[in-house]
PDB file of C-alpha atoms in Angstrom:
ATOM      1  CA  UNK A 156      19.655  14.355  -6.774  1.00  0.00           C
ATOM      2  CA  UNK A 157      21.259  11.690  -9.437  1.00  0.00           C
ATOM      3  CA  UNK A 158      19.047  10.236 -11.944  1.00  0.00           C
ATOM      4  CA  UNK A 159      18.703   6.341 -11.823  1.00  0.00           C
ATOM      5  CA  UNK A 160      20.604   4.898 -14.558  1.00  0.00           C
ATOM      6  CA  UNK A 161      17.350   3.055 -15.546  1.00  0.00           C
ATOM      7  CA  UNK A 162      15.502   6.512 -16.578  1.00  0.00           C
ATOM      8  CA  UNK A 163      17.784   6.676 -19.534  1.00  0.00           C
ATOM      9  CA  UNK A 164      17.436   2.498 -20.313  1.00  0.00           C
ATOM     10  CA  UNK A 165      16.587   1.528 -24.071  1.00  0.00           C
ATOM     11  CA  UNK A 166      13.354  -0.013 -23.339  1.00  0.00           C
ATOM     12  CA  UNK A 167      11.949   2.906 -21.837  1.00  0.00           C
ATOM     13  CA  UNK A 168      13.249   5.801 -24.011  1.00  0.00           C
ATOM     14  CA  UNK A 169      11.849   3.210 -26.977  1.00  0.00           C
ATOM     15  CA  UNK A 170       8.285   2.502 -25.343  1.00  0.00           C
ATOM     16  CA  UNK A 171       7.614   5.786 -24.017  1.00  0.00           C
ATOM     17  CA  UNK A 172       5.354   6.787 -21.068  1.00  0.00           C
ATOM     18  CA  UNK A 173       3.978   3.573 -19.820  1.00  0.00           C
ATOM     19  CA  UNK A 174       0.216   3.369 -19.152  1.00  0.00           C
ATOM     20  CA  UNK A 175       0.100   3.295 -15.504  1.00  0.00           C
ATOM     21  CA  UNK A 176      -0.042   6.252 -13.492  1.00  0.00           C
ATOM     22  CA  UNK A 177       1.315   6.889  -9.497  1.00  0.00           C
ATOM     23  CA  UNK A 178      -1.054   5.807  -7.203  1.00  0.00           C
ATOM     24  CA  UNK A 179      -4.155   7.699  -6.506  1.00  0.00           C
ATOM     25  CA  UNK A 180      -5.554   7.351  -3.175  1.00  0.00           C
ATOM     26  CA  UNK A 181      -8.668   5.636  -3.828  1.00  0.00           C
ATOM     27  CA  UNK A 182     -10.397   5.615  -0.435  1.00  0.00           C
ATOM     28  CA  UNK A 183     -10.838   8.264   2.167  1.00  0.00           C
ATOM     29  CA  UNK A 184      -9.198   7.886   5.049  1.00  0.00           C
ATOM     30  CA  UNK A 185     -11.440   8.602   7.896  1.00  0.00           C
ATOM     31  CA  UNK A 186      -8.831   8.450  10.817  1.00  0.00           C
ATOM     32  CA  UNK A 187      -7.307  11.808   9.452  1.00  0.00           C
ATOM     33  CA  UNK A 188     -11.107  13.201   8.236  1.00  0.00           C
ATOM     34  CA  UNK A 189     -12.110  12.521  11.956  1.00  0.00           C
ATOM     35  CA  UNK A 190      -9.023  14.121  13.571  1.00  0.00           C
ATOM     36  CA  UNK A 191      -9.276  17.154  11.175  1.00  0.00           C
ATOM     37  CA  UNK A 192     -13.014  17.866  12.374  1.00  0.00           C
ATOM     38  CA  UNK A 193     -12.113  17.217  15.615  1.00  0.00           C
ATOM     39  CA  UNK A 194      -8.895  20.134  15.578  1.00  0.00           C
ATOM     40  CA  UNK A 195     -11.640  22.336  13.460  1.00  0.00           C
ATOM     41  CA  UNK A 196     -14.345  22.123  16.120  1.00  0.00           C
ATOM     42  CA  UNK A 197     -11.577  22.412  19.440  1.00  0.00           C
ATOM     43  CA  UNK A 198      -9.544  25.373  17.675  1.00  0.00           C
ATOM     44  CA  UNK A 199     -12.963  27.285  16.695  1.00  0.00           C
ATOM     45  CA  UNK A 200     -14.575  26.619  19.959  1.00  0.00           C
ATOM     46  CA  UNK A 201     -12.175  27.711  21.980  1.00  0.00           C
ATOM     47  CA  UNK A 202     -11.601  30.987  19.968  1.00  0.00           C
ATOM     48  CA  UNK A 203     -15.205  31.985  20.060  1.00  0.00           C
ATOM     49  CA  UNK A 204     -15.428  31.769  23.959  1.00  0.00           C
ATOM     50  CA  UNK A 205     -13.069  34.274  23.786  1.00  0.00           C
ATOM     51  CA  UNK A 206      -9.488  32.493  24.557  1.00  0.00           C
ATOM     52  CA  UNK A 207      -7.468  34.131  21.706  1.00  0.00           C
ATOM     53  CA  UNK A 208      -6.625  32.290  18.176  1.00  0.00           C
ATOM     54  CA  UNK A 209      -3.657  31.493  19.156  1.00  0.00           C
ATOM     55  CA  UNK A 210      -5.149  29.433  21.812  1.00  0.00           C
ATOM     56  CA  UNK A 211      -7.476  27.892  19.584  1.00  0.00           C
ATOM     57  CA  UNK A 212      -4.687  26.731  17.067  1.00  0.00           C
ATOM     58  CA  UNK A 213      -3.303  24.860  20.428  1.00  0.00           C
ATOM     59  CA  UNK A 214      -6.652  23.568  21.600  1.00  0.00           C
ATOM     60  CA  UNK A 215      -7.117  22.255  17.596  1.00  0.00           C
ATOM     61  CA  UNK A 216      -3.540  20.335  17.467  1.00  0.00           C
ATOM     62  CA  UNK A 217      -4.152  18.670  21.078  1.00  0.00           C
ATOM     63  CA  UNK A 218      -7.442  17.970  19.726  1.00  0.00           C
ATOM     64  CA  UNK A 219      -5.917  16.450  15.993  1.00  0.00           C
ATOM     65  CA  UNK A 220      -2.845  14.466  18.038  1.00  0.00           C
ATOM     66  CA  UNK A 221      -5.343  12.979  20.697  1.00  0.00           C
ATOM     67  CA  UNK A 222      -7.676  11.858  18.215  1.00  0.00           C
ATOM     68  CA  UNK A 223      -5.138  10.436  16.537  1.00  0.00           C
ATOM     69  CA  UNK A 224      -3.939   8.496  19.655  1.00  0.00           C
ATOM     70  CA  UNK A 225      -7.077   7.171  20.649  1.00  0.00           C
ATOM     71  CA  UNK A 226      -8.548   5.854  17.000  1.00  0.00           C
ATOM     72  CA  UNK A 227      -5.493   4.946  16.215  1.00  0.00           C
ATOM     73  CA  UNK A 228      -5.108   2.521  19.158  1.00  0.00           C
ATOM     74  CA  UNK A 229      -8.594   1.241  18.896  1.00  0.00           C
ATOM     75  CA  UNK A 230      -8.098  -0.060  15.615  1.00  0.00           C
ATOM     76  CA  UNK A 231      -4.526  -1.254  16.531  1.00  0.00           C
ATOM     77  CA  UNK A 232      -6.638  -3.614  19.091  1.00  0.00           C
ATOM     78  CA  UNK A 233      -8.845  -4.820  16.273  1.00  0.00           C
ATOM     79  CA  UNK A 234      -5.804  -5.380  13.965  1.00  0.00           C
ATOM     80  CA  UNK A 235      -3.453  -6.570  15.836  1.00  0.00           C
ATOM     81  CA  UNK A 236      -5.630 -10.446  16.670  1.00  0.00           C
ATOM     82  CA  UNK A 237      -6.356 -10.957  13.240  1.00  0.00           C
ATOM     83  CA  UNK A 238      -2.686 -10.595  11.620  1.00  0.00           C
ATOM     84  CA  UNK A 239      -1.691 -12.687  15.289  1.00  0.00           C
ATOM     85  CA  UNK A 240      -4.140 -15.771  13.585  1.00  0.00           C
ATOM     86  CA  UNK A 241      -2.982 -14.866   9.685  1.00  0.00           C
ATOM     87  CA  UNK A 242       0.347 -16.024  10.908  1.00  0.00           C
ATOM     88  CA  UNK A 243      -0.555 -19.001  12.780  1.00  0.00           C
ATOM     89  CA  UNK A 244      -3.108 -20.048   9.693  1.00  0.00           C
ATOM     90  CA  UNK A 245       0.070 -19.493   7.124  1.00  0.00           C
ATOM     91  CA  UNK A 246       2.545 -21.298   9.650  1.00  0.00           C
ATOM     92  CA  UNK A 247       0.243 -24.347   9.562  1.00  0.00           C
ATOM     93  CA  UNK A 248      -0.292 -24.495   5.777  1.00  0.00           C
ATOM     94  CA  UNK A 249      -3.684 -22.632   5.797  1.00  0.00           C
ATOM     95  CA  UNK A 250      -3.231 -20.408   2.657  1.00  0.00           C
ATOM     96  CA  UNK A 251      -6.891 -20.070   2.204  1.00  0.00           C
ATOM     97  CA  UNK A 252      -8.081 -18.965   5.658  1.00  0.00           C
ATOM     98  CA  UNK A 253      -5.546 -17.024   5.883  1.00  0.00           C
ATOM     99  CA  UNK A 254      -6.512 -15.169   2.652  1.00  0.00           C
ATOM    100  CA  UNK A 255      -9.978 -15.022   4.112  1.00  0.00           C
ATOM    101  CA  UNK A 256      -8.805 -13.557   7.170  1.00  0.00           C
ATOM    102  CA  UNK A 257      -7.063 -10.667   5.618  1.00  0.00           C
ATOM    103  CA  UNK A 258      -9.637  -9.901   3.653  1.00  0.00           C
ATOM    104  CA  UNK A 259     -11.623  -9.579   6.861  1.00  0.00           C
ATOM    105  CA  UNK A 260      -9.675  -6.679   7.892  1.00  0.00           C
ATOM    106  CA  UNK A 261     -10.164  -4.898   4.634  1.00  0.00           C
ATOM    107  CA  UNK A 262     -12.636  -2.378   6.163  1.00  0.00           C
ATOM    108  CA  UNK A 263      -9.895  -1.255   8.393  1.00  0.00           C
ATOM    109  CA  UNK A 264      -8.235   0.220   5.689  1.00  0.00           C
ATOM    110  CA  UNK A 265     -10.269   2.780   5.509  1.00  0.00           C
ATOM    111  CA  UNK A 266      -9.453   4.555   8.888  1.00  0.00           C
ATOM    112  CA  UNK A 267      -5.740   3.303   8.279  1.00  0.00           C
ATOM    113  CA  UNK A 268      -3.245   5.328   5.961  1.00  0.00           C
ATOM    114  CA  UNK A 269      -1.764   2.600   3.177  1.00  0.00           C
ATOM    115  CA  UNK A 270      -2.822  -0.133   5.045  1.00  0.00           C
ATOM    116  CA  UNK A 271      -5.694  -1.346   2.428  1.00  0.00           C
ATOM    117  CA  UNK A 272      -2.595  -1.570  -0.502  1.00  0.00           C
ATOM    118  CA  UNK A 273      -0.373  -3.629   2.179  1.00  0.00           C
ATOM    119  CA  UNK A 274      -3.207  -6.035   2.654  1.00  0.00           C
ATOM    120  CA  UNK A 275      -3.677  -6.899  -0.580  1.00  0.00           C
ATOM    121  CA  UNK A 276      -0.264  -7.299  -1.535  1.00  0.00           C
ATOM    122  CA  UNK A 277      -0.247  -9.964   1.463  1.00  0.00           C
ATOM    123  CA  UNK A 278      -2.967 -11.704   0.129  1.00  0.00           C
ATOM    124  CA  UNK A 279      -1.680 -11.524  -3.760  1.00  0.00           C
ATOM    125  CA  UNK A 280       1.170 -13.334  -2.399  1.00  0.00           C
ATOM    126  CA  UNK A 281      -0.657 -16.008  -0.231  1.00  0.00           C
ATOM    127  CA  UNK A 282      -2.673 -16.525  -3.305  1.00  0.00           C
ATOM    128  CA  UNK A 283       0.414 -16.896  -5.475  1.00  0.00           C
ATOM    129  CA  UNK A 284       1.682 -19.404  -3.154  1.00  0.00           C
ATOM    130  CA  UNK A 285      -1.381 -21.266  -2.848  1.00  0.00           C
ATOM    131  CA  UNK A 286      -1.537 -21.721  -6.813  1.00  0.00           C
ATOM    132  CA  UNK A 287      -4.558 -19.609  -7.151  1.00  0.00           C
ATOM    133  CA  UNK A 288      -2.822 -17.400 -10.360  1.00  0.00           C
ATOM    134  CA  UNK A 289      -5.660 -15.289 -11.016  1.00  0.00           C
ATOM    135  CA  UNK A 290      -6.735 -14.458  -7.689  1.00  0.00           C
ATOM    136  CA  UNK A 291      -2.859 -13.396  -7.063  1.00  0.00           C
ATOM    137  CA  UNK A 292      -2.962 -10.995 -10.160  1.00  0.00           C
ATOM    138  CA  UNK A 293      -6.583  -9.421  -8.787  1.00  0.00           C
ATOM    139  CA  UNK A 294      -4.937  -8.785  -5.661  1.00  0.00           C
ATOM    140  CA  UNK A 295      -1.605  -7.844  -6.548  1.00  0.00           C
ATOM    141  CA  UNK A 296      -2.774  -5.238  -9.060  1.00  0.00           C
ATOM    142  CA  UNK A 297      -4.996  -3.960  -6.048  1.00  0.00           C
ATOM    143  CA  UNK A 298      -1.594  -3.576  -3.767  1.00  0.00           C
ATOM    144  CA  UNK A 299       0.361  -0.646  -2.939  1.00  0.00           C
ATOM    145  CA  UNK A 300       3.250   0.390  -5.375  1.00  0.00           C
ATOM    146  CA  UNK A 301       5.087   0.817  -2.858  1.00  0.00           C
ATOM    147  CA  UNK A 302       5.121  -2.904  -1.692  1.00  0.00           C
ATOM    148  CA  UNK A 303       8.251  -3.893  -3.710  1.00  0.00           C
ATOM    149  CA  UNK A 304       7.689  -7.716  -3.164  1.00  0.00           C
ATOM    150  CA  UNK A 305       4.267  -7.300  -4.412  1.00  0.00           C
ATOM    151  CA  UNK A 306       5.427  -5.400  -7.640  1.00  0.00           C
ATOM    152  CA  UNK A 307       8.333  -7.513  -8.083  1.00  0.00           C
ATOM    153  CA  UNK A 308       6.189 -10.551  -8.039  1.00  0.00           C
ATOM    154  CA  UNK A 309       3.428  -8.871 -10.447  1.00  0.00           C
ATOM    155  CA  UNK A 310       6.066  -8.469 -12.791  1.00  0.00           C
ATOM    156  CA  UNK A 311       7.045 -12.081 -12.848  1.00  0.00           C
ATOM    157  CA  UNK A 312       3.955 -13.051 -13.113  1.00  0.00           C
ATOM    158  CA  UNK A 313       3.608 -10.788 -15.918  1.00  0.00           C
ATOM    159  CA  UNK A 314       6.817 -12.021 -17.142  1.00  0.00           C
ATOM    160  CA  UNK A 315       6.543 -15.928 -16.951  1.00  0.00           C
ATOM    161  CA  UNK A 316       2.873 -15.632 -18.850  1.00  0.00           C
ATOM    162  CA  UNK A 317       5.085 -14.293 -21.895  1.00  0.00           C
ATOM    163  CA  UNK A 318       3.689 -10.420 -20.993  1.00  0.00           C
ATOM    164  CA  UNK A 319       7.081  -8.622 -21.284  1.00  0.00           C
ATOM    165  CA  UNK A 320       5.084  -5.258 -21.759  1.00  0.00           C
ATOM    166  CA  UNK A 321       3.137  -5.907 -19.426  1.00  0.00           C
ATOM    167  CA  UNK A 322       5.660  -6.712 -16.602  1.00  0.00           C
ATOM    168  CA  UNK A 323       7.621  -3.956 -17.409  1.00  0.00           C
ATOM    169  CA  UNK A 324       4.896  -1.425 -17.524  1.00  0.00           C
ATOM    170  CA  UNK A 325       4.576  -2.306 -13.689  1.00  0.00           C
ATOM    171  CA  UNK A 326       7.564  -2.176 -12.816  1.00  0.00           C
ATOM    172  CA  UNK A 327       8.076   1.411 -14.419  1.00  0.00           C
ATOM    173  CA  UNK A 328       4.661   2.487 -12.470  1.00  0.00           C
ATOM    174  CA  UNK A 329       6.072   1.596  -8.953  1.00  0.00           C
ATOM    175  CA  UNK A 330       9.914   2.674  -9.676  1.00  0.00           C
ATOM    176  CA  UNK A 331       9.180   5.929  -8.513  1.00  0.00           C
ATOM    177  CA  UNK A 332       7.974   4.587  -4.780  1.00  0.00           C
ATOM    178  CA  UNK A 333      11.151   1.991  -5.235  1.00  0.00           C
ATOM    179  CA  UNK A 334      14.078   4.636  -5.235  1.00  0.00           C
ATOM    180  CA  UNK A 335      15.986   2.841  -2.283  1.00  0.00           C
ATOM    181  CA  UNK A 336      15.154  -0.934  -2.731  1.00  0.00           C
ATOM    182  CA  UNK A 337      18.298  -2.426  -4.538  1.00  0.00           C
ATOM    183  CA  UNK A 338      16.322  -5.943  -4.882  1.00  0.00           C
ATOM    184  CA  UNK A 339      13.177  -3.812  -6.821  1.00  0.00           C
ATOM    185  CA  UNK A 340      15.815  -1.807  -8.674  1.00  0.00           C
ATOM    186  CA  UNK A 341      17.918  -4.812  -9.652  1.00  0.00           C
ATOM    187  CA  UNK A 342      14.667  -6.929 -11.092  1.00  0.00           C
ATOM    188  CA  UNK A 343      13.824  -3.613 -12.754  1.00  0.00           C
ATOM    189  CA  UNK A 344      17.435  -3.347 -14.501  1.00  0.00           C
ATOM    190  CA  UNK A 345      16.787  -7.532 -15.233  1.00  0.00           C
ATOM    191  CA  UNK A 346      13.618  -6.629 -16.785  1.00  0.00           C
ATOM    192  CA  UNK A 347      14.681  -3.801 -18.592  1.00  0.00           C
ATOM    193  CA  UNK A 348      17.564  -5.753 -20.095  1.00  0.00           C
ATOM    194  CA  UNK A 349      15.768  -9.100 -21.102  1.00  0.00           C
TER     195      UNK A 349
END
């Protein structure tokens, strides 16, 4: 594997390690906590009435994959209507509901891998684009690093408020996520240069 010509830049072997650290996940996610407990009690069951471990190791993934299936599509349903009206609300000009709407579905992203970082980097940038500057940075430094728009737009924020530092320091935090996204790695090298 080639290291990025931006690990060697100026401005980061003159700065150092910047503050922010990779992504921790911050919430459980119960979709995988409930499909875990679900292959646990299927494989165990099964081998204690006497079918064989090997058995129960099959009994515990059919369990974990069906589990997964079914949750999984029952919060697809639930999802599914309310980014179907985000879009309509943002087609017809309706920033704000639309924000509101999103931020309806934030409980979801608790049963949903990554999907709690994705909504708020869709509601930093609604917020950006409805003026609302502070409520944009809230959201956007609640958003998954590995939303490139979302970092790329943090940093200009960052950058047009006259915090160079500041805009670089997230831009170094999410490079690592960004590997493969020639826009992200071309605002970096901008950055970096400036």
């Amino acid at each position: 594997e080639c290291e990025s010509p931006l690990a060697s830049a100026p401005a980061i072997r003159e700065h150092g390690e910047f503050p922010l650290a990779p992504e921790p996940l911050r919430f459980p996610v119960y979709l995988i906590l409930l499909s875990l407990l679900a292959a646990i009690a299927a494989g165990v069951g099964v081998t204690l009435i006497g079918a064989g471990w090997f058995v129960g190791v099959l009994a515990g993934l059919v369990a974990f994959i069906a589990c997964q299936v079914i949750v999984s599509r029952r919060l697809k349903r639930r999802l599914e209507p309310a980014l179907a009206q985000v879009k309509r609300q943002v087609e017809a000009g309706m920033l704000g509901p639309a924000i509101d709407t999103l931020r309806s579905v934030l409980p979801l992203g608790s049963w949903v891998p990554l999907l709690r970082g994705q909504l708020y980097a869709q509601m930093g940038v609604l917020a950006h684009h409805a003026g609302k500057k502070q409520e944009a940075l809230e959201y956007l430094g609640k958003s998954s690093r590995r939303s490139a728009e979302a970092q790329i737009l943090l940093a200009s924020i960052h950058d047009r408020s006259g915090d160079h530092e500041k805009a670089l320091a997230v831009l170094a935090a999410a490079s690592s996520s960004q590997k493969k996204s020639d826009l992200f790695q071309n605002v970096y090298a901008y950055v970096l240069h400036k």
